[in-house]
Amino acid sequence: MKIKNQLQGLPPYQPGKPIDEVKRQYGLTKVIKLASNENPYGCSPSVKEAIAKELDQLAIYPDGYARKLREKVAEHVGVNETQLIFGNGSDELVQIICRAFLSAETNTVMATPTFPQYRHNATIEGAEIRETPLVDGRHDLEGMLAAIDEQTRVVWICNPNNPTGTYVNESALLSFLQKVPRHVLVVLDEAYYEYVTADDYPETVPLLRQYDNIMILRTFSKAYGLAGLRIGYGIASETLVRQIEPAREPFNTSIVAQAAAIAALEDQSFIKECVEKNRRGMETFYRFCQENGLHYYPSEANFILIDFGIEGNKVFQYLLERGIIVRSGNALGFPTSVRITVGSEEQNAQICEALQQMIKEKQLV
């Protein structure tokens, strides 16, 4: 048997270490996970009630059109129902876009480092990948424009960017969109949209009236706290959604996930509370970095990338042995950094204390 050449040597996605494995490996009774940008406060209490009501329906296929959720999301973001497509997390929407647009005869443009699934799925489709290095942790939009040609089909903008937490502001995005050829799809991945507090962050949904070559991706995995249920959505023109729908698997979002997403969307007070706690937690990390002379990128997401000036794997291992899971920058394109999810007040204090001890032991400052 022979699989596609593109899969030869292509590594699968490597998730963060699971809590139970870390407990077992290091003989720990308590572990905190601040590696995958999950919501430390979980989800709205109403979500559990909504899930319970669906448990008698598990033998029945879900609504492949996700009508009830579709209506709720359309109302929430202010678009027509036909402008939405749902996925098993926004990850699946990245896969759908690549399946629909990319082939060996095409290319795709993205920043580097950025969310790795753009490159991963484009590689599987055999497309040429054109990566433009970040400048001071931010998208180099002019460099990305220069990489576009007649064979370019998709440009990816992760906004805020993962793993840096930086963002493309409104004026920069508008200038970029005006210059992108209309045959190129611009994907605006807004997985951390709910956490953004910057005044000049672009509101992209209104841009759909002017640009039929953009797609906005959002998810219920981050601020809404539904990462374990895997559900996200894309917003685009009705024509674009209709054209790519055949690449979506039938019944790709479950009954439980749809019900949970509806309940989560209805509790915006929970989201506001989480965003405010995240902002205060971010300030804790900023102060820690400033007091210790550590470089970091101001973040509009729920994580922060900190440069410790030593191998990220060493910082990761030091924290792991003390029951704290973070994400090493070695796998993210920042080999002397770690990415830390902003946790609860208690968790933030615990990791800052551990990091302070590490700095003292290793005499980093």
Short mmCIF file of C-alpha atoms in Angstrom, two decimals:
data_model
loop_
_atom_site.label_atom_id
_atom_site.label_comp_id
_atom_site.label_asym_id
_atom_site.label_seq_id
_atom_site.Cartn_x
_atom_site.Cartn_y
_atom_site.Cartn_z
CA MET A 1 0.00 0.00 0.00
CA LYS A 2 1.12 3.54 -0.69
CA ILE A 3 -0.34 6.63 0.91
CA LYS A 4 -0.21 10.14 -0.56
CA ASN A 5 3.29 11.54 -0.85
CA GLN A 6 2.22 14.56 1.19
CA LEU A 7 1.61 12.36 4.22
CA GLN A 8 5.07 10.81 4.09
CA GLY A 9 6.86 12.13 7.16
CA LEU A 10 4.10 14.62 8.00
CA PRO A 11 3.81 14.59 11.80
CA PRO A 12 0.35 14.47 13.36
CA TYR A 13 -0.77 17.29 15.63
CA GLN A 14 0.84 16.98 19.05
CA PRO A 15 -1.57 18.08 21.80
CA GLY A 16 -0.42 19.15 25.24
CA LYS A 17 0.19 16.50 27.90
CA PRO A 18 -3.05 15.27 29.54
CA ILE A 19 -3.46 15.92 33.26
CA ASP A 20 -3.85 12.27 34.26
CA GLU A 21 -0.63 11.31 32.49
CA VAL A 22 1.34 14.03 34.28
CA LYS A 23 -0.09 12.98 37.66
CA ARG A 24 0.90 9.38 37.05
CA GLN A 25 4.36 10.17 35.68
CA TYR A 26 5.45 12.50 38.48
CA GLY A 27 3.41 11.14 41.39
CA LEU A 28 1.35 14.31 41.72
CA THR A 29 -2.12 14.71 43.19
CA LYS A 30 -2.82 18.15 41.72
CA VAL A 31 -1.97 19.41 38.26
CA ILE A 32 -3.02 22.61 36.49
CA LYS A 33 -3.12 22.75 32.72
CA LEU A 34 -2.29 26.09 31.16
CA ALA A 35 -1.18 24.79 27.77
CA SER A 36 -4.15 24.69 25.39
CA ASN A 37 -5.83 28.09 25.88
CA GLU A 38 -8.94 26.57 27.42
CA ASN A 39 -11.27 28.65 29.59
CA PRO A 40 -10.19 28.06 33.23
CA TYR A 41 -13.73 28.88 34.38
CA GLY A 42 -15.33 26.18 32.25
CA CYS A 43 -18.63 26.98 30.56
CA SER A 44 -21.91 28.63 31.49
CA PRO A 45 -23.94 26.64 34.06
CA SER A 46 -26.84 26.64 31.62
CA VAL A 47 -24.78 24.51 29.22
CA LYS A 48 -24.94 21.47 31.48
CA GLU A 49 -28.71 21.79 31.73
CA ALA A 50 -28.99 21.98 27.94
CA ILE A 51 -26.81 18.89 27.52
CA ALA A 52 -28.88 16.89 30.02
CA LYS A 53 -32.02 17.53 27.98
CA GLU A 54 -30.43 15.94 24.91
CA LEU A 55 -29.24 12.69 26.48
CA ASP A 56 -32.36 10.76 25.46
CA GLN A 57 -31.68 11.67 21.80
CA LEU A 58 -28.24 10.09 21.42
CA ALA A 59 -29.46 7.29 19.14
CA ILE A 60 -30.68 9.85 16.59
CA TYR A 61 -28.50 11.60 14.03
CA PRO A 62 -28.09 15.33 14.66
CA ASP A 63 -29.59 18.00 12.45
CA GLY A 64 -26.97 18.26 9.72
CA TYR A 65 -28.11 21.80 8.96
CA ALA A 66 -27.93 22.77 12.66
CA ARG A 67 -31.02 24.91 12.19
CA LYS A 68 -31.63 25.99 15.79
CA LEU A 69 -28.00 26.86 16.34
CA ARG A 70 -27.82 28.46 12.92
CA GLU A 71 -30.71 30.78 13.79
CA LYS A 72 -29.12 31.70 17.12
CA VAL A 73 -25.67 32.42 15.66
CA ALA A 74 -27.12 34.38 12.73
CA GLU A 75 -29.00 36.60 15.16
CA HIS A 76 -25.97 36.99 17.40
CA VAL A 77 -23.48 38.05 14.70
CA GLY A 78 -26.00 39.86 12.46
CA VAL A 79 -25.96 37.85 9.24
CA ASN A 80 -28.34 35.68 7.24
CA GLU A 81 -28.58 31.99 8.17
CA THR A 82 -27.28 31.07 4.73
CA GLN A 83 -23.99 32.85 5.45
CA LEU A 84 -22.95 30.29 8.08
CA ILE A 85 -21.17 26.96 7.95
CA PHE A 86 -20.55 24.83 11.05
CA GLY A 87 -17.62 22.58 11.84
CA ASN A 88 -16.27 20.09 14.34
CA GLY A 89 -14.35 22.97 15.87
CA SER A 90 -12.94 25.69 13.64
CA ASP A 91 -10.13 23.19 12.89
CA GLU A 92 -12.51 21.30 10.62
CA LEU A 93 -13.40 24.53 8.83
CA VAL A 94 -9.70 25.01 8.05
CA GLN A 95 -9.72 21.49 6.62
CA ILE A 96 -12.87 22.20 4.58
CA ILE A 97 -11.38 25.38 3.12
CA CYS A 98 -8.19 23.58 2.13
CA ARG A 99 -10.15 20.72 0.60
CA ALA A 100 -12.31 23.15 -1.37
CA PHE A 101 -9.62 25.53 -2.64
CA LEU A 102 -6.18 23.94 -2.66
CA SER A 103 -4.42 21.48 -4.95
CA ALA A 104 -0.95 20.78 -6.28
CA GLU A 105 -1.41 23.54 -8.89
CA THR A 106 -2.11 26.23 -6.29
CA ASN A 107 -0.39 28.03 -3.42
CA THR A 108 -1.46 29.46 -0.09
CA VAL A 109 0.02 32.36 1.89
CA MET A 110 0.33 32.57 5.67
CA ALA A 111 2.44 34.08 8.42
CA THR A 112 5.03 32.11 10.35
CA PRO A 113 4.84 31.24 13.16
CA THR A 114 1.06 30.98 13.27
CA PHE A 115 -1.63 28.36 13.87
CA PRO A 116 -0.04 25.18 12.43
CA GLN A 117 -3.20 23.63 10.99
CA TYR A 118 -3.16 26.01 8.03
CA ARG A 119 0.15 24.56 6.87
CA HIS A 120 -0.76 21.02 7.90
CA ASN A 121 -3.96 20.83 5.85
CA ALA A 122 -2.47 22.70 2.89
CA THR A 123 0.37 20.17 2.84
CA ILE A 124 -2.09 17.28 2.65
CA GLU A 125 -3.74 18.90 -0.38
CA GLY A 126 -0.33 19.20 -2.08
CA ALA A 127 -0.41 23.00 -2.34
CA GLU A 128 2.69 25.18 -2.31
CA ILE A 129 3.00 26.91 1.06
CA ARG A 130 4.32 30.46 1.11
CA GLU A 131 5.20 31.63 4.61
CA THR A 132 5.99 35.21 5.56
CA PRO A 133 7.88 35.67 8.86
CA LEU A 134 6.24 37.74 11.57
CA VAL A 135 7.76 41.15 12.25
CA ASP A 136 8.01 41.83 15.99
CA GLY A 137 5.47 39.06 16.51
CA ARG A 138 2.96 40.58 14.08
CA HIS A 139 1.72 39.73 10.60
CA ASP A 140 3.79 41.33 7.84
CA LEU A 141 0.85 42.15 5.58
CA GLU A 142 2.98 43.83 2.93
CA GLY A 143 5.20 40.76 2.76
CA MET A 144 2.14 38.54 2.46
CA LEU A 145 0.79 40.69 -0.36
CA ALA A 146 4.09 40.32 -2.21
CA ALA A 147 3.76 36.53 -1.99
CA ILE A 148 0.37 36.45 -3.77
CA ASP A 149 0.17 35.56 -7.46
CA GLU A 150 -2.31 34.09 -9.94
CA GLN A 151 -2.02 30.63 -8.38
CA THR A 152 -2.73 31.84 -4.84
CA ARG A 153 -6.08 30.61 -3.57
CA VAL A 154 -6.09 31.25 0.19
CA VAL A 155 -4.43 33.75 2.54
CA TRP A 156 -4.65 33.08 6.29
CA ILE A 157 -4.71 35.77 8.98
CA CYS A 158 -4.90 34.48 12.54
CA ASN A 159 -6.28 37.46 14.44
CA PRO A 160 -5.27 37.52 17.29
CA ASN A 161 -2.34 35.40 16.22
CA ASN A 162 -1.54 32.12 17.89
CA PRO A 163 1.07 31.82 19.45
CA THR A 164 1.98 35.51 19.89
CA GLY A 165 -1.41 36.99 20.87
CA THR A 166 -0.74 40.02 18.66
CA TYR A 167 -3.39 41.39 16.31
CA VAL A 168 -3.93 43.10 12.97
CA ASN A 169 -5.69 46.41 13.58
CA GLU A 170 -8.56 47.82 11.57
CA SER A 171 -6.64 50.25 9.36
CA ALA A 172 -4.00 47.65 8.47
CA LEU A 173 -6.62 45.04 7.61
CA LEU A 174 -8.67 47.41 5.47
CA SER A 175 -5.59 48.49 3.54
CA PHE A 176 -4.66 44.83 3.01
CA LEU A 177 -8.10 43.78 1.79
CA GLN A 178 -8.18 46.60 -0.74
CA LYS A 179 -5.00 45.22 -2.34
CA VAL A 180 -5.75 41.48 -2.31
CA PRO A 181 -6.89 40.17 -5.72
CA ARG A 182 -10.54 39.12 -5.65
CA HIS A 183 -9.73 35.58 -6.77
CA VAL A 184 -7.98 35.01 -3.42
CA LEU A 185 -9.89 33.95 -0.31
CA VAL A 186 -8.80 35.77 2.85
CA VAL A 187 -9.50 33.70 5.96
CA LEU A 188 -9.78 35.74 9.15
CA ASP A 189 -9.39 33.25 11.97
CA GLU A 190 -10.90 34.89 15.05
CA ALA A 191 -10.78 32.00 17.52
CA TYR A 192 -10.03 34.44 20.35
CA TYR A 193 -12.45 37.15 19.20
CA GLU A 194 -14.39 37.28 22.48
CA TYR A 195 -11.23 38.03 24.50
CA VAL A 196 -10.17 41.06 22.45
CA THR A 197 -10.34 44.43 24.22
CA ALA A 198 -8.31 46.63 21.82
CA ASP A 199 -10.30 49.60 20.51
CA ASP A 200 -8.83 49.34 17.01
CA TYR A 201 -9.48 45.63 16.53
CA PRO A 202 -11.49 45.26 13.29
CA GLU A 203 -15.18 44.35 13.31
CA THR A 204 -15.07 42.07 10.30
CA VAL A 205 -18.68 40.94 9.86
CA PRO A 206 -19.74 44.27 8.26
CA LEU A 207 -16.90 43.82 5.74
CA LEU A 208 -18.80 40.90 4.20
CA ARG A 209 -21.06 43.43 2.46
CA GLN A 210 -18.06 44.83 0.62
CA TYR A 211 -15.83 41.78 0.19
CA ASP A 212 -17.14 38.46 -1.09
CA ASN A 213 -13.67 36.91 -0.82
CA ILE A 214 -13.36 36.76 2.97
CA MET A 215 -14.37 34.11 5.48
CA ILE A 216 -14.41 34.66 9.24
CA LEU A 217 -13.80 31.71 11.56
CA ARG A 218 -14.97 31.61 15.17
CA THR A 219 -15.24 28.90 17.78
CA PHE A 220 -17.01 27.83 20.96
CA SER A 221 -13.82 26.17 22.21
CA LYS A 222 -12.16 29.17 23.86
CA ALA A 223 -14.18 31.82 25.72
CA TYR A 224 -17.35 29.72 25.64
CA GLY A 225 -15.56 26.80 27.28
CA LEU A 226 -16.78 24.04 24.95
CA ALA A 227 -13.42 22.71 23.71
CA GLY A 228 -14.41 19.14 24.59
CA LEU A 229 -17.51 19.27 22.39
CA ARG A 230 -15.74 20.54 19.24
CA ILE A 231 -17.93 23.09 17.53
CA GLY A 232 -17.12 26.23 15.56
CA TYR A 233 -18.49 28.22 12.64
CA GLY A 234 -17.54 30.19 9.57
CA ILE A 235 -19.17 33.39 8.27
CA ALA A 236 -18.99 34.33 4.60
CA SER A 237 -21.10 35.28 1.62
CA GLU A 238 -24.04 33.01 0.85
CA THR A 239 -22.44 32.08 -2.48
CA LEU A 240 -19.13 31.07 -0.89
CA VAL A 241 -20.81 29.00 1.80
CA ARG A 242 -22.91 27.20 -0.80
CA GLN A 243 -19.85 26.44 -2.91
CA ILE A 244 -17.81 24.88 -0.09
CA GLU A 245 -20.66 23.03 1.69
CA PRO A 246 -20.08 19.82 -0.37
CA ALA A 247 -16.66 19.53 1.33
CA ARG A 248 -18.30 19.37 4.76
CA GLU A 249 -19.02 15.94 6.21
CA PRO A 250 -22.69 15.20 6.97
CA PHE A 251 -23.70 15.32 10.66
CA ASN A 252 -20.32 16.85 11.55
CA THR A 253 -21.59 18.55 14.72
CA SER A 254 -23.35 16.51 17.39
CA ILE A 255 -26.75 16.97 19.03
CA VAL A 256 -25.03 17.66 22.33
CA ALA A 257 -22.60 20.20 20.87
CA GLN A 258 -25.35 22.11 19.09
CA ALA A 259 -27.50 22.33 22.23
CA ALA A 260 -24.52 23.35 24.35
CA ALA A 261 -23.51 26.06 21.88
CA ILE A 262 -27.01 27.56 21.91
CA ALA A 263 -27.03 27.71 25.71
CA ALA A 264 -23.51 29.12 25.81
CA LEU A 265 -24.38 31.84 23.31
CA GLU A 266 -27.41 32.90 25.35
CA ASP A 267 -25.31 33.55 28.48
CA GLN A 268 -23.27 36.59 27.43
CA SER A 269 -22.93 37.72 31.05
CA PHE A 270 -20.74 34.65 31.64
CA ILE A 271 -18.54 35.62 28.69
CA LYS A 272 -18.18 39.21 29.93
CA GLU A 273 -17.16 37.94 33.37
CA CYS A 274 -14.56 35.58 31.86
CA VAL A 275 -13.14 38.34 29.67
CA GLU A 276 -12.74 40.67 32.65
CA LYS A 277 -11.03 37.95 34.72
CA ASN A 278 -8.77 37.22 31.74
CA ARG A 279 -7.81 40.89 31.50
CA ARG A 280 -6.87 41.00 35.17
CA GLY A 281 -4.93 37.76 34.83
CA MET A 282 -3.03 39.13 31.85
CA GLU A 283 -1.99 42.14 33.91
CA THR A 284 -0.54 39.74 36.48
CA PHE A 285 1.72 38.21 33.82
CA TYR A 286 2.67 41.62 32.44
CA ARG A 287 3.81 42.73 35.90
CA PHE A 288 5.74 39.49 36.38
CA CYS A 289 7.56 39.97 33.07
CA GLN A 290 8.32 43.63 33.74
CA GLU A 291 9.64 42.93 37.25
CA ASN A 292 11.95 40.23 35.87
CA GLY A 293 13.01 41.95 32.66
CA LEU A 294 11.44 39.29 30.42
CA HIS A 295 10.33 39.94 26.86
CA TYR A 296 6.68 39.27 26.03
CA TYR A 297 4.14 40.23 23.41
CA PRO A 298 1.11 42.19 24.64
CA SER A 299 -1.74 39.76 24.00
CA GLU A 300 -5.35 40.18 22.92
CA ALA A 301 -6.07 36.49 23.52
CA ASN A 302 -6.21 34.34 26.67
CA PHE A 303 -2.53 33.37 26.58
CA ILE A 304 0.85 35.06 26.71
CA LEU A 305 4.15 34.14 25.04
CA ILE A 306 7.11 34.85 27.34
CA ASP A 307 10.78 34.65 26.35
CA PHE A 308 12.94 33.29 29.18
CA GLY A 309 16.18 33.32 27.21
CA ILE A 310 16.71 29.57 27.71
CA GLU A 311 15.38 26.56 25.84
CA GLY A 312 11.60 26.50 26.09
CA ASN A 313 11.65 22.75 26.69
CA LYS A 314 13.64 23.31 29.88
CA VAL A 315 11.08 25.78 31.21
CA PHE A 316 8.32 23.38 30.21
CA GLN A 317 10.01 20.49 32.04
CA TYR A 318 10.72 22.52 35.16
CA LEU A 319 7.04 23.47 35.45
CA LEU A 320 5.81 20.00 34.50
CA GLU A 321 7.66 18.42 37.40
CA ARG A 322 5.86 20.85 39.68
CA GLY A 323 2.41 20.05 38.34
CA ILE A 324 2.00 22.87 35.82
CA ILE A 325 1.51 22.13 32.12
CA VAL A 326 2.38 24.90 29.65
CA ARG A 327 3.30 24.89 25.95
CA SER A 328 6.95 24.95 25.02
CA GLY A 329 7.90 27.48 22.38
CA ASN A 330 10.15 24.88 20.71
CA ALA A 331 7.13 23.50 18.89
CA LEU A 332 5.71 26.96 18.16
CA GLY A 333 8.61 28.63 16.41
CA PHE A 334 9.90 30.45 19.52
CA PRO A 335 12.55 28.12 20.95
CA THR A 336 13.41 30.22 24.03
CA SER A 337 9.80 30.97 24.98
CA VAL A 338 6.79 29.29 26.51
CA ARG A 339 3.12 30.00 25.86
CA ILE A 340 1.04 30.18 29.02
CA THR A 341 -2.75 30.19 29.14
CA VAL A 342 -4.12 32.81 31.53
CA GLY A 343 -5.70 30.79 34.33
CA SER A 344 -7.69 31.60 37.44
CA GLU A 345 -6.27 34.04 39.97
CA GLU A 346 -5.00 31.13 42.06
CA GLN A 347 -3.45 29.36 39.08
CA ASN A 348 -1.74 32.53 37.87
CA ALA A 349 -0.25 33.11 41.31
CA GLN A 350 0.97 29.52 41.46
CA ILE A 351 2.72 29.58 38.10
CA CYS A 352 4.29 33.00 38.72
CA GLU A 353 5.66 31.70 42.02
CA ALA A 354 7.10 28.63 40.30
CA LEU A 355 8.62 30.74 37.54
CA GLN A 356 10.12 33.13 40.07
CA GLN A 357 11.76 30.19 41.81
CA MET A 358 13.05 28.89 38.47
CA ILE A 359 14.56 32.28 37.64
CA LYS A 360 16.25 32.38 41.03
CA GLU A 361 17.65 28.85 40.73
CA LYS A 362 18.89 29.29 37.20
CA GLN A 363 20.00 32.89 37.77
CA LEU A 364 18.32 34.11 34.59
CA VAL A 365 18.18 37.76 35.60
#
